XYZ file of C-alpha atoms in Angstrom:
696
model
C -67.248 30.213 32.496
C -66.739 27.135 34.644
C -63.072 26.170 35.247
C -61.564 22.991 36.633
C -58.683 21.797 38.815
C -57.307 18.442 39.971
C -58.583 16.511 36.966
C -56.815 13.170 36.700
C -55.311 10.602 39.066
C -51.845 9.735 40.334
C -51.658 7.070 37.620
C -52.194 9.734 34.982
C -49.446 11.853 36.436
C -47.051 8.907 36.435
C -47.793 8.330 32.740
C -47.239 12.004 31.935
C -44.005 12.286 33.948
C -42.641 9.148 32.279
C -43.555 10.610 28.902
C -41.800 13.914 29.603
C -38.675 12.121 30.763
C -38.746 9.927 27.670
C -39.031 12.959 25.387
C -36.163 14.734 27.119
C -33.946 11.656 26.891
C -35.008 11.034 23.297
C -34.206 14.594 22.305
C -30.868 14.789 24.095
C -29.873 11.414 22.579
C -30.256 12.767 19.070
C -28.380 15.873 20.151
C -25.213 13.825 19.663
C -25.787 14.045 15.900
C -25.498 17.831 16.032
C -21.952 18.642 14.936
C -22.311 22.112 13.451
C -24.830 24.895 12.777
C -26.078 23.143 9.623
C -27.015 20.157 11.766
C -28.447 22.362 14.515
C -30.764 24.325 12.232
C -31.317 22.142 9.145
C -30.427 18.618 10.252
C -27.695 18.477 7.605
C -30.300 18.636 4.778
C -30.479 14.837 4.772
C -33.927 13.503 5.713
C -36.503 11.537 3.720
C -40.016 12.750 2.951
C -41.843 10.412 5.353
C -39.801 11.600 8.339
C -40.393 15.245 7.444
C -44.103 14.568 6.895
C -44.570 13.324 10.442
C -42.530 16.214 11.757
C -44.777 18.637 9.849
C -47.806 16.888 11.324
C -46.517 17.361 14.852
C -45.624 20.979 14.130
C -48.833 21.905 12.308
C -51.236 20.080 14.585
C -49.383 21.236 17.651
C -49.295 24.502 19.536
C -52.809 25.885 19.692
C -54.611 23.313 17.522
C -56.041 20.850 20.054
C -57.214 23.561 22.414
C -58.195 26.044 19.707
C -60.274 23.772 17.476
C -61.793 21.795 20.318
C -62.982 25.114 21.742
C -64.542 26.181 18.452
C -65.979 22.714 17.919
C -67.708 23.003 21.288
C -69.057 26.469 20.440
C -69.923 25.998 16.739
C -69.633 22.365 15.636
C -68.119 20.857 12.473
C -67.459 24.236 10.866
C -64.543 24.585 13.275
C -62.564 22.175 11.071
C -62.996 24.313 7.985
C -60.010 26.415 8.957
C -57.821 23.326 9.012
C -58.264 22.648 5.310
C -57.307 26.104 4.081
C -53.781 25.116 3.103
C -55.287 23.414 0.029
C -55.638 26.832 -1.613
C -51.999 27.813 -1.313
C -49.857 24.675 -1.210
C -49.153 24.701 -5.008
C -47.655 28.196 -4.726
C -45.439 26.903 -1.943
C -44.380 23.645 -3.626
C -43.472 25.122 -6.996
C -42.523 28.664 -6.000
C -41.310 29.428 -2.514
C -39.817 26.005 -1.614
C -37.414 25.593 -4.570
C -36.355 29.245 -4.360
C -35.520 28.950 -0.648
C -33.535 25.734 -1.169
C -31.702 26.551 -4.392
C -30.810 30.106 -3.382
C -29.052 28.610 -0.319
C -30.563 31.128 2.063
C -30.538 30.135 5.709
C -33.396 32.391 6.766
C -36.279 34.364 5.322
C -34.627 37.776 5.977
C -31.572 36.632 4.013
C -33.842 36.108 1.006
C -34.950 39.743 1.300
C -31.351 40.932 1.090
C -30.650 38.839 -2.005
C -33.922 39.781 -3.663
C -33.935 43.455 -2.639
C -31.322 45.061 -0.340
C -29.893 45.010 3.230
C -32.530 47.463 4.477
C -35.287 45.062 3.458
C -33.458 42.312 5.331
C -33.200 44.483 8.453
C -36.922 45.281 8.512
C -37.854 41.671 7.703
C -35.698 40.484 10.606
C -37.506 42.755 13.070
C -40.963 41.754 11.861
C -40.118 38.062 11.725
C -38.613 38.001 15.225
C -41.787 39.627 16.585
C -43.862 37.051 14.704
C -41.844 34.030 15.845
C -41.556 35.084 19.491
C -45.279 35.882 19.547
C -46.011 32.458 18.077
C -43.907 30.891 20.826
C -45.930 32.870 23.364
C -49.185 31.519 21.888
C -47.767 28.000 22.214
C -46.789 28.500 25.852
C -50.185 30.056 26.633
C -51.928 27.039 25.153
C -49.700 24.648 27.066
C -50.472 26.477 30.280
C -54.218 26.425 29.689
C -54.080 22.717 28.877
C -52.143 21.831 32.027
C -53.914 24.085 34.566
C -57.066 21.864 34.812
C -54.807 18.975 35.821
C -53.154 20.856 38.667
C -54.421 21.736 42.145
C -55.121 25.354 42.939
C -52.173 25.273 45.356
C -49.825 22.897 47.156
C -47.369 22.898 50.035
C -43.627 22.565 49.561
C -41.180 22.781 52.447
C -43.993 24.144 54.599
C -44.839 27.000 52.231
C -48.116 27.340 50.332
C -47.469 27.708 46.599
C -50.359 28.908 44.475
C -50.477 27.520 40.955
C -50.962 30.267 38.419
C -50.986 30.186 34.649
C -47.623 31.956 34.375
C -45.931 29.646 36.888
C -47.151 26.604 34.988
C -45.863 28.128 31.736
C -42.418 28.795 33.246
C -42.037 25.141 34.277
C -43.140 23.977 30.833
C -40.682 26.364 29.180
C -37.805 24.907 31.202
C -38.703 21.359 30.131
C -39.076 22.342 26.483
C -35.873 24.388 26.490
C -33.663 21.552 27.685
C -33.803 19.302 24.656
C -34.158 22.071 22.053
C -31.119 23.907 23.408
C -28.854 20.908 23.265
C -30.459 18.856 20.525
C -31.103 21.183 17.630
C -33.031 20.329 14.451
C -32.190 16.620 14.403
C -33.505 16.230 17.944
C -36.625 18.208 17.031
C -37.342 16.108 13.927
C -36.996 12.783 15.712
C -38.957 13.846 18.784
C -41.630 15.158 16.419
C -41.685 11.800 14.653
C -42.565 10.133 17.941
C -44.974 12.861 18.975
C -46.704 12.963 15.584
C -47.658 9.290 15.797
C -48.739 9.657 19.414
C -51.015 12.639 18.847
C -52.750 11.137 15.785
C -53.355 7.856 17.598
C -54.475 9.578 20.794
C -56.831 11.915 18.931
C -58.601 9.064 17.175
C -58.619 7.016 20.381
C -60.418 9.869 22.138
C -62.982 10.050 19.313
C -63.687 6.303 19.443
C -64.010 6.315 23.236
C -66.263 9.387 23.105
C -68.576 7.884 20.481
C -68.841 4.752 22.614
C -69.566 6.849 25.726
C -72.592 8.616 24.182
C -74.000 5.339 22.832
C -72.691 5.045 19.282
C -72.352 6.997 16.055
C -76.071 7.525 15.422
C -76.678 8.667 18.998
C -73.750 11.091 18.714
C -75.174 12.514 15.489
C -78.685 12.854 16.878
C -77.465 14.660 20.008
C -75.824 17.456 18.030
C -77.999 20.512 17.263
C -78.593 21.117 13.552
C -76.292 24.127 13.367
C -73.430 22.016 14.793
C -73.743 19.619 11.859
C -73.148 22.263 9.200
C -69.751 22.095 7.446
C -69.370 25.880 7.291
C -70.194 28.726 9.636
C -72.720 31.359 8.584
C -71.447 33.779 5.970
C -71.171 36.820 8.240
C -72.753 35.847 11.568
C -71.959 35.687 14.420
C -69.298 38.366 14.670
C -67.091 36.001 16.689
C -67.048 33.129 14.147
C -68.178 33.369 10.535
C -67.177 32.081 7.115
C -65.804 35.400 5.822
C -63.735 36.036 8.928
C -62.439 32.463 9.006
C -61.363 32.685 5.374
C -59.502 35.970 5.556
C -57.963 35.421 8.973
C -57.203 31.705 8.925
C -57.032 30.841 5.226
C -55.262 33.879 3.830
C -53.351 35.505 6.684
C -52.921 32.274 8.655
C -52.269 29.643 5.978
C -50.077 31.796 3.739
C -48.261 32.985 6.840
C -47.726 29.409 8.020
C -46.479 28.222 4.624
C -44.417 31.215 3.540
C -43.075 32.981 6.631
C -42.979 30.343 9.343
C -39.230 29.780 9.596
C -39.867 26.626 11.628
C -41.887 25.007 8.844
C -39.397 26.094 6.201
C -36.554 24.568 8.197
C -38.435 21.273 8.143
C -38.511 21.335 4.359
C -34.924 22.586 4.202
C -33.949 19.507 6.246
C -35.222 17.309 3.370
C -32.571 15.732 1.213
C -34.018 17.425 -1.900
C -36.771 19.705 -3.178
C -38.638 16.714 -4.620
C -38.625 15.024 -1.217
C -40.043 18.233 0.260
C -42.786 18.231 -2.369
C -43.641 14.625 -1.512
C -43.913 15.558 2.156
C -46.148 18.543 1.339
C -48.382 16.476 -0.972
C -48.921 13.631 1.501
C -49.541 16.137 4.266
C -52.128 18.155 2.366
C -54.000 15.224 0.756
C -54.130 12.739 3.596
C -52.756 13.953 6.897
C -54.477 17.341 7.207
C -58.044 15.967 6.776
C -57.256 13.364 9.443
C -55.732 16.038 11.649
C -58.894 18.151 11.362
C -60.832 15.311 12.984
C -58.136 14.715 15.595
C -58.044 18.310 16.837
C -61.767 19.088 16.693
C -63.556 15.975 17.885
C -63.299 16.721 21.633
C -65.382 19.852 21.078
C -68.053 17.949 19.121
C -68.179 15.260 21.815
C -68.395 17.895 24.534
C -71.424 19.491 22.878
C -73.134 16.100 22.465
C -72.512 15.300 26.145
C -73.831 18.679 27.280
C -77.069 17.995 25.365
C -77.270 14.443 26.726
C -76.759 15.515 30.340
C -75.691 19.017 31.405
C -74.471 17.516 34.673
C -71.814 15.551 32.762
C -70.552 18.493 30.715
C -71.848 21.904 31.649
C -72.807 24.151 28.697
C -70.896 26.879 30.576
C -67.603 24.970 30.507
C -64.680 27.167 29.448
C -64.124 26.337 25.728
C -60.344 26.247 26.179
C -60.770 23.488 28.795
C -63.233 21.302 26.903
C -60.551 18.980 25.512
C -59.260 18.142 28.984
C -62.784 17.819 30.412
C -63.993 15.440 27.685
C -60.809 13.364 27.833
C -61.174 12.945 31.607
C -64.793 11.757 31.229
C -64.429 9.162 28.456
C -61.096 7.628 29.487
C -59.915 5.524 32.402
C -56.937 6.366 34.657
C -53.723 5.905 32.752
C -55.439 6.333 29.383
C -56.286 9.893 30.384
C -52.638 10.437 31.230
C -51.693 9.093 27.816
C -54.171 11.411 26.080
C -52.822 14.398 27.983
C -49.298 13.344 27.164
C -50.347 13.380 23.503
C -51.779 16.877 23.915
C -48.611 18.185 25.497
C -46.662 16.353 22.799
C -48.497 18.313 20.129
C -48.027 21.555 21.964
C -44.351 21.019 22.673
C -43.597 19.899 19.117
C -44.576 23.281 17.730
C -42.928 25.297 20.471
C -39.623 23.461 20.073
C -39.718 24.053 16.316
C -40.382 27.760 16.741
C -37.594 28.203 19.293
C -35.109 26.450 17.015
C -36.257 28.510 14.019
C -36.066 31.816 15.875
C -32.555 30.953 17.003
C -31.674 30.376 13.338
C -32.957 33.844 12.455
C -31.012 35.397 15.336
C -27.725 33.720 14.430
C -28.033 34.300 10.702
C -29.543 37.772 10.656
C -28.350 39.367 13.892
C -25.253 37.572 15.235
C -23.435 37.075 11.931
C -23.969 40.657 10.660
C -22.763 42.000 14.021
C -19.646 39.810 13.903
C -19.044 40.921 10.324
C -19.400 44.574 11.329
C -16.977 44.041 14.216
C -14.618 42.309 11.768
C -14.443 39.229 13.952
C -11.511 37.031 12.937
C -11.685 33.263 13.385
C -8.674 30.949 13.451
C -10.477 28.545 11.093
C -13.923 27.455 9.964
C -14.219 25.004 12.858
C -13.744 27.765 15.420
C -16.321 29.912 13.623
C -18.839 27.104 13.569
C -18.305 26.246 17.240
C -18.854 29.866 18.285
C -21.978 30.137 16.136
C -23.302 26.864 17.535
C -22.740 28.210 21.058
C -24.532 31.439 20.082
C -27.397 29.347 18.714
C -27.801 27.484 21.983
C -27.594 30.642 24.093
C -30.097 32.398 21.836
C -32.444 29.405 22.154
C -32.518 29.939 25.909
C -33.018 33.701 25.541
C -35.809 33.194 22.998
C -37.542 30.750 25.327
C -37.545 33.455 28.014
C -38.839 36.059 25.524
C -41.599 33.653 24.475
C -42.695 33.259 28.087
C -42.788 37.037 28.520
C -44.831 37.473 25.325
C -47.584 35.395 26.931
C -48.485 38.505 28.916
C -49.751 40.119 25.697
C -52.252 37.306 25.042
C -53.655 36.465 28.487
C -56.337 39.151 28.126
C -58.121 37.218 25.353
C -60.965 34.913 26.440
C -59.827 31.982 24.249
C -56.675 30.807 22.537
C -58.481 30.995 19.188
C -59.137 34.711 19.588
C -55.600 35.373 20.806
C -54.107 33.443 17.913
C -56.426 35.087 15.388
C -55.616 38.586 16.556
C -51.931 37.718 16.503
C -52.095 36.415 12.921
C -54.193 39.329 11.697
C -51.758 41.850 13.139
C -48.282 40.460 12.457
C -48.454 38.379 9.274
C -49.830 40.689 6.514
C -46.707 42.832 5.777
C -44.351 39.860 5.523
C -46.876 37.621 3.776
C -47.515 40.238 1.097
C -43.810 41.056 0.717
C -42.801 37.401 0.281
C -45.637 36.556 -2.079
C -45.084 39.552 -4.347
C -41.307 39.130 -4.213
C -41.580 35.532 -5.421
C -44.362 35.907 -7.973
C -43.881 39.474 -9.272
C -40.582 40.204 -10.950
C -41.242 43.970 -11.066
C -41.607 44.258 -7.273
C -38.886 46.703 -6.176
C -36.928 47.513 -2.987
C -38.963 50.707 -2.705
C -42.115 48.599 -2.964
C -41.142 46.090 -0.288
C -39.795 48.633 2.219
C -42.851 50.857 1.813
C -45.048 47.763 2.215
C -43.344 47.155 5.558
C -43.507 50.754 6.798
C -46.602 52.100 5.057
C -48.481 48.860 5.638
C -47.707 48.990 9.354
C -48.871 52.621 9.522
C -52.203 51.789 7.876
C -52.618 48.724 10.113
C -52.047 50.826 13.231
C -54.613 53.396 12.124
C -57.035 50.573 11.298
C -56.680 49.225 14.834
C -57.258 52.695 16.344
C -60.111 53.734 14.091
C -61.800 50.529 12.875
C -65.100 52.291 12.183
C -63.281 54.455 9.600
C -60.686 52.164 8.053
C -62.014 48.596 8.485
C -65.794 49.030 8.287
C -65.785 49.380 4.434
C -64.452 45.799 4.310
C -66.674 44.267 6.989
C -68.906 42.162 4.651
C -71.872 43.088 6.848
C -70.274 41.653 9.994
C -71.434 43.371 13.166
C -68.638 45.125 15.016
C -67.848 43.899 18.518
C -66.893 47.050 20.467
C -64.634 45.043 22.833
C -62.505 43.675 19.972
C -63.578 45.445 16.806
C -63.516 43.284 13.693
C -61.200 40.723 15.274
C -61.492 38.489 12.195
C -62.075 40.786 9.252
C -59.134 42.891 10.448
C -56.885 40.435 8.558
C -58.648 41.294 5.273
C -58.164 45.017 5.802
C -54.505 44.580 6.757
C -53.819 42.421 3.701
C -55.572 44.872 1.371
C -53.643 47.771 2.914
C -50.256 46.054 2.437
C -51.046 44.833 -1.089
C -52.326 48.268 -2.059
C -49.176 49.972 -0.827
C -46.866 47.487 -2.551
C -48.679 47.620 -5.890
C -49.025 51.407 -5.888
C -45.355 52.025 -5.145
C -44.173 49.472 -7.698
C -46.444 50.792 -10.443
C -45.172 54.338 -9.851
C -41.475 53.395 -10.073
C -40.809 55.618 -13.107
C -42.338 58.596 -11.275
C -40.032 57.980 -8.298
C -36.981 57.869 -10.568
C -37.964 61.195 -12.153
C -38.224 62.884 -8.753
C -34.913 61.379 -7.623
C -33.278 62.521 -10.853
C -34.437 66.094 -10.209
C -33.126 65.966 -6.628
C -29.736 64.554 -7.700
C -29.326 67.413 -10.169
C -29.594 69.869 -7.278
C -26.268 70.764 -5.663
C -27.863 70.397 -2.224
C -29.282 66.945 -2.973
C -27.760 65.261 0.090
C -29.145 67.937 2.404
C -32.566 67.686 0.788
C -32.644 63.902 1.262
C -31.513 64.163 4.866
C -34.424 66.510 5.557
C -36.855 64.206 3.703
C -35.572 61.180 5.657
C -35.912 63.071 8.937
C -39.482 64.099 8.122
C -40.439 60.524 7.183
C -38.912 59.183 10.421
C -40.755 61.732 12.572
C -44.045 61.005 10.822
C -43.600 57.274 11.343
C -42.883 57.760 15.054
C -45.891 60.062 15.466
C -48.141 57.379 13.972
C -46.670 54.729 16.261
C -47.161 56.956 19.303
C -50.547 58.226 18.145
C -49.707 61.712 19.326
C -50.896 63.832 16.424
C -54.261 65.025 15.202
C -52.909 64.825 11.637
C -52.309 61.089 11.726
C -55.043 60.418 9.132
C -52.966 62.008 6.384
C -49.616 60.634 7.577
C -49.868 57.382 5.546
C -49.840 59.502 2.381
C -46.520 61.061 3.378
C -45.035 57.635 4.218
C -46.172 56.092 0.921
C -44.775 59.030 -1.074
C -41.556 59.803 0.816
C -40.225 56.322 1.615
C -39.986 55.174 -2.051
C -38.075 58.354 -2.917
C -35.654 57.783 -0.033
C -35.096 54.122 -0.968
C -34.636 54.949 -4.661
C -32.191 57.785 -3.906
C -29.912 55.827 -1.571
C -30.293 52.354 -3.020
C -28.862 50.625 -6.043
C -31.007 48.007 -7.714
C -30.384 45.821 -10.736
C -33.659 44.037 -11.543
C -32.022 41.379 -13.708
C -29.401 40.514 -11.094
C -31.782 40.677 -8.118
C -34.475 38.493 -9.643
C -32.251 35.818 -11.222
C -32.999 32.585 -9.403
C -35.104 34.441 -6.838
C -38.526 34.502 -8.512
C -40.788 31.736 -9.747
C -39.834 32.598 -13.310
C -36.153 31.731 -12.872
C -36.064 28.552 -10.779
C -33.925 26.778 -13.371
C -31.337 29.531 -12.986
C -31.494 29.001 -9.230
C -30.752 25.291 -9.727
C -27.724 26.135 -11.870
C -26.463 28.561 -9.246
C -27.054 25.939 -6.559
C -24.937 23.427 -8.437
C -22.370 25.942 -9.697
C -22.410 24.558 -13.246
C -24.762 23.378 -15.989
C -27.415 20.863 -14.945
C -27.124 17.187 -15.821
C -30.618 15.982 -16.702
C -29.517 12.470 -17.715
C -31.709 9.817 -16.109
C -29.817 7.336 -13.955
C -30.390 4.729 -11.266
C -29.366 4.325 -7.661
C -26.220 2.306 -7.075
C -25.210 0.261 -4.041
C -21.636 0.846 -2.921
C -19.276 -0.153 -0.121
C -17.357 2.413 1.873
C -13.588 2.724 1.687
C -11.499 5.301 3.552
C -9.348 7.673 1.530
C -6.853 10.375 2.521
C -8.032 12.926 -0.071
C -8.733 16.428 1.273
C -11.446 17.520 -1.172
C -15.096 17.362 -0.177
C -15.811 14.861 -2.952
C -16.586 11.181 -3.277
C -14.857 8.842 -5.702
C -16.893 6.260 -7.612
C -15.939 3.932 -10.446
C -16.432 4.822 -14.110
C -19.065 2.108 -14.497
C -20.955 3.270 -11.403
C -20.942 6.834 -12.724
C -22.406 5.520 -15.980
C -25.200 3.700 -14.105
C -25.901 6.829 -12.103
C -26.055 8.949 -15.250
C -23.468 11.166 -13.579
C -20.311 13.013 -14.496
C -17.426 14.335 -12.439
C -18.595 17.490 -10.665
C -22.269 16.478 -10.409
C -23.993 16.597 -7.035
C -24.537 13.304 -5.230
C -26.549 12.133 -2.220
C -24.939 9.240 -0.362
C -26.956 7.464 2.322
C -27.116 4.317 4.413
C -29.133 1.585 2.652
C -31.403 1.149 5.701
C -34.495 3.159 4.666
C -35.947 3.200 8.169
C -33.183 5.619 9.210
C -34.889 8.272 7.092
C -31.594 9.707 5.889
C -30.036 10.192 9.325
C -26.790 8.609 8.086
C -26.086 10.486 4.858
C -24.189 13.323 3.181
C -24.425 15.602 0.173
C -21.275 15.877 -1.911
C -19.870 15.977 -5.444
C -18.423 13.314 -7.656
C -14.646 13.542 -7.820
C -12.255 11.719 -10.124
C -13.299 8.186 -11.015
C -11.513 4.860 -10.442
C -11.915 1.285 -11.699
C -13.227 -0.513 -8.585
C -16.939 -1.110 -9.212
C -19.191 -0.976 -6.151
C -16.620 0.968 -4.100
C -16.885 4.588 -2.958
C -13.957 6.457 -1.406
C -14.620 9.023 1.346
C -12.308 10.904 3.667
C -12.557 10.728 7.460
C -14.401 14.059 7.745
C -17.067 12.878 5.298
C -17.502 9.620 7.180
C -17.848 11.448 10.487
C -20.312 14.001 9.122
C -22.373 11.298 7.400
C -22.412 9.183 10.576
C -21.560 6.195 8.373
C -20.844 2.693 9.641
C -17.906 1.238 7.736
C -19.473 -2.205 7.365
C -22.833 -1.043 5.990
C -23.972 -0.808 2.373
C -24.521 2.734 1.066
C -26.798 4.042 -1.708
C -25.488 6.638 -4.154
C -27.859 8.722 -6.262
C -27.137 11.633 -8.573
C -28.956 14.862 -7.704
C -28.205 17.159 -10.649
């Protein structure tokens, strides 16, 4: 493959440097709105749908997308965009299942949901898997950033008389430092507002590149005529070639990738959890899926299509042997003028950074909530007050953000071996998402799914996945759909299908045999040596699991059977599980119960209207707002109902707002009383009109 260096001019570099400085200043500016861990991770749960939509755009389109889909567009044509529309299949399950459960159950991370729904052991295993997933995702983002920037840089340069060679890892380290600055000190609010800016930039820049490219090749008809017939097809062949086919794309990108992105990407969930309400989150998801994603598919893929057209028009302009991961940069440099190229590259790095910053922030949330807090609880850490606790947790969040950034850089080493970002990302998704994806989906949509089922899905699923990777001709080939196996990376795409089937099979089997497990446990408990027996069983299961991981036994083919049989017995023996209590408000069938628990009382479904009010300062200590009796009547509200109070200026997107409850009423219409803490947290200006609306 042909690679490039020194693409671009000094003007382009000036544009890019100015952009980076602007982003850093923009992010650190909004860092001043971060007062506590709720602000740092969830932005205070205050933002409007349109702001979250643009943030989702920047997050979803970012990371690998420009490089990944441009590469596949160059190699295969329009079918490269098919993967970008897969969320259509699964968004309803997210909007009406997973999203309201996450919000109304008041969980701060995905592993916390596993503890509420199942038990602490499930939370522990989910934390490990999710941290691997998130840090690996960060690594993919950094790898993509590095590959995008390398063509712009010289092969080496002198500094203080010393020759410094520019390598991929050195470029990634510099990028990580830049990204880490504003995420460490800004938090979720900084991320959302920088993503707002970056989302607009990348959409505009992507379409600008397409227009300039079409003009360069002579117009729309000329562009169409230059493309080979196979590049014009909307879908790849069913099962050929082995590197890119419809079946592989569906199982890897649509099922493992899209469900993984929607259900287990903590960064995406934190975007929706930053919305002021579930309905606002649904609006954001709907607009994104119906309008923004189809546009984004064109934005991220068109450089590849243009590159192919140019290579047909004149191989001297774009060589057919150009490295696919570099085609975006190459095409952009050809069709743009100095300065515009710098802007386009700034947009690319904007997209890449927007996803990386989200993932770092989200991983820090998981660390604080599921590692730091349990450790402090175990150590019986005593805080002087809630403010001290929150300050220490906020400090831990910022330190963990820096540590996670470093871990993300190190994880790049695991993906450098892959020829393209697409293959690296696909292998990553196929390997790490299935256990968690299956566990979340069945936990939300299957009330009977048990702790034994979820834990065995994690452990037994991983065992079967490992054996599938070692012996693909035995385990994966029955699911290959006629796809030829590439000996270098066997079944790199269809592997996701096998892994999903393995995890689903384990979860369903264990759950359907629950009564059998209870019978065995009952027999063991009736034995006077029951504790000794279970210690031996637990030891055997642990040894077997380690032997599979290490691959050091000739009996590893039968080991999954032992894991699938023994683990449920162990979990059932030691665990206590009340299905009614553990599923209430935590499955799709009990969302109304979740809403009641969220509010803490019966729901008020009375329809009301928004009311304009003026702010008055009160000395009351309760976290409540005081409205007049007439205003409560207009709102359709009663004392104790939840209320969302925001600045009237819609363009703020909810930045100046709070959630609270209605306290005792008064007789001053159009006046709302708040205490100083509420005013400070809501960032309210005393001379501005506020809007009050009842939530439930």
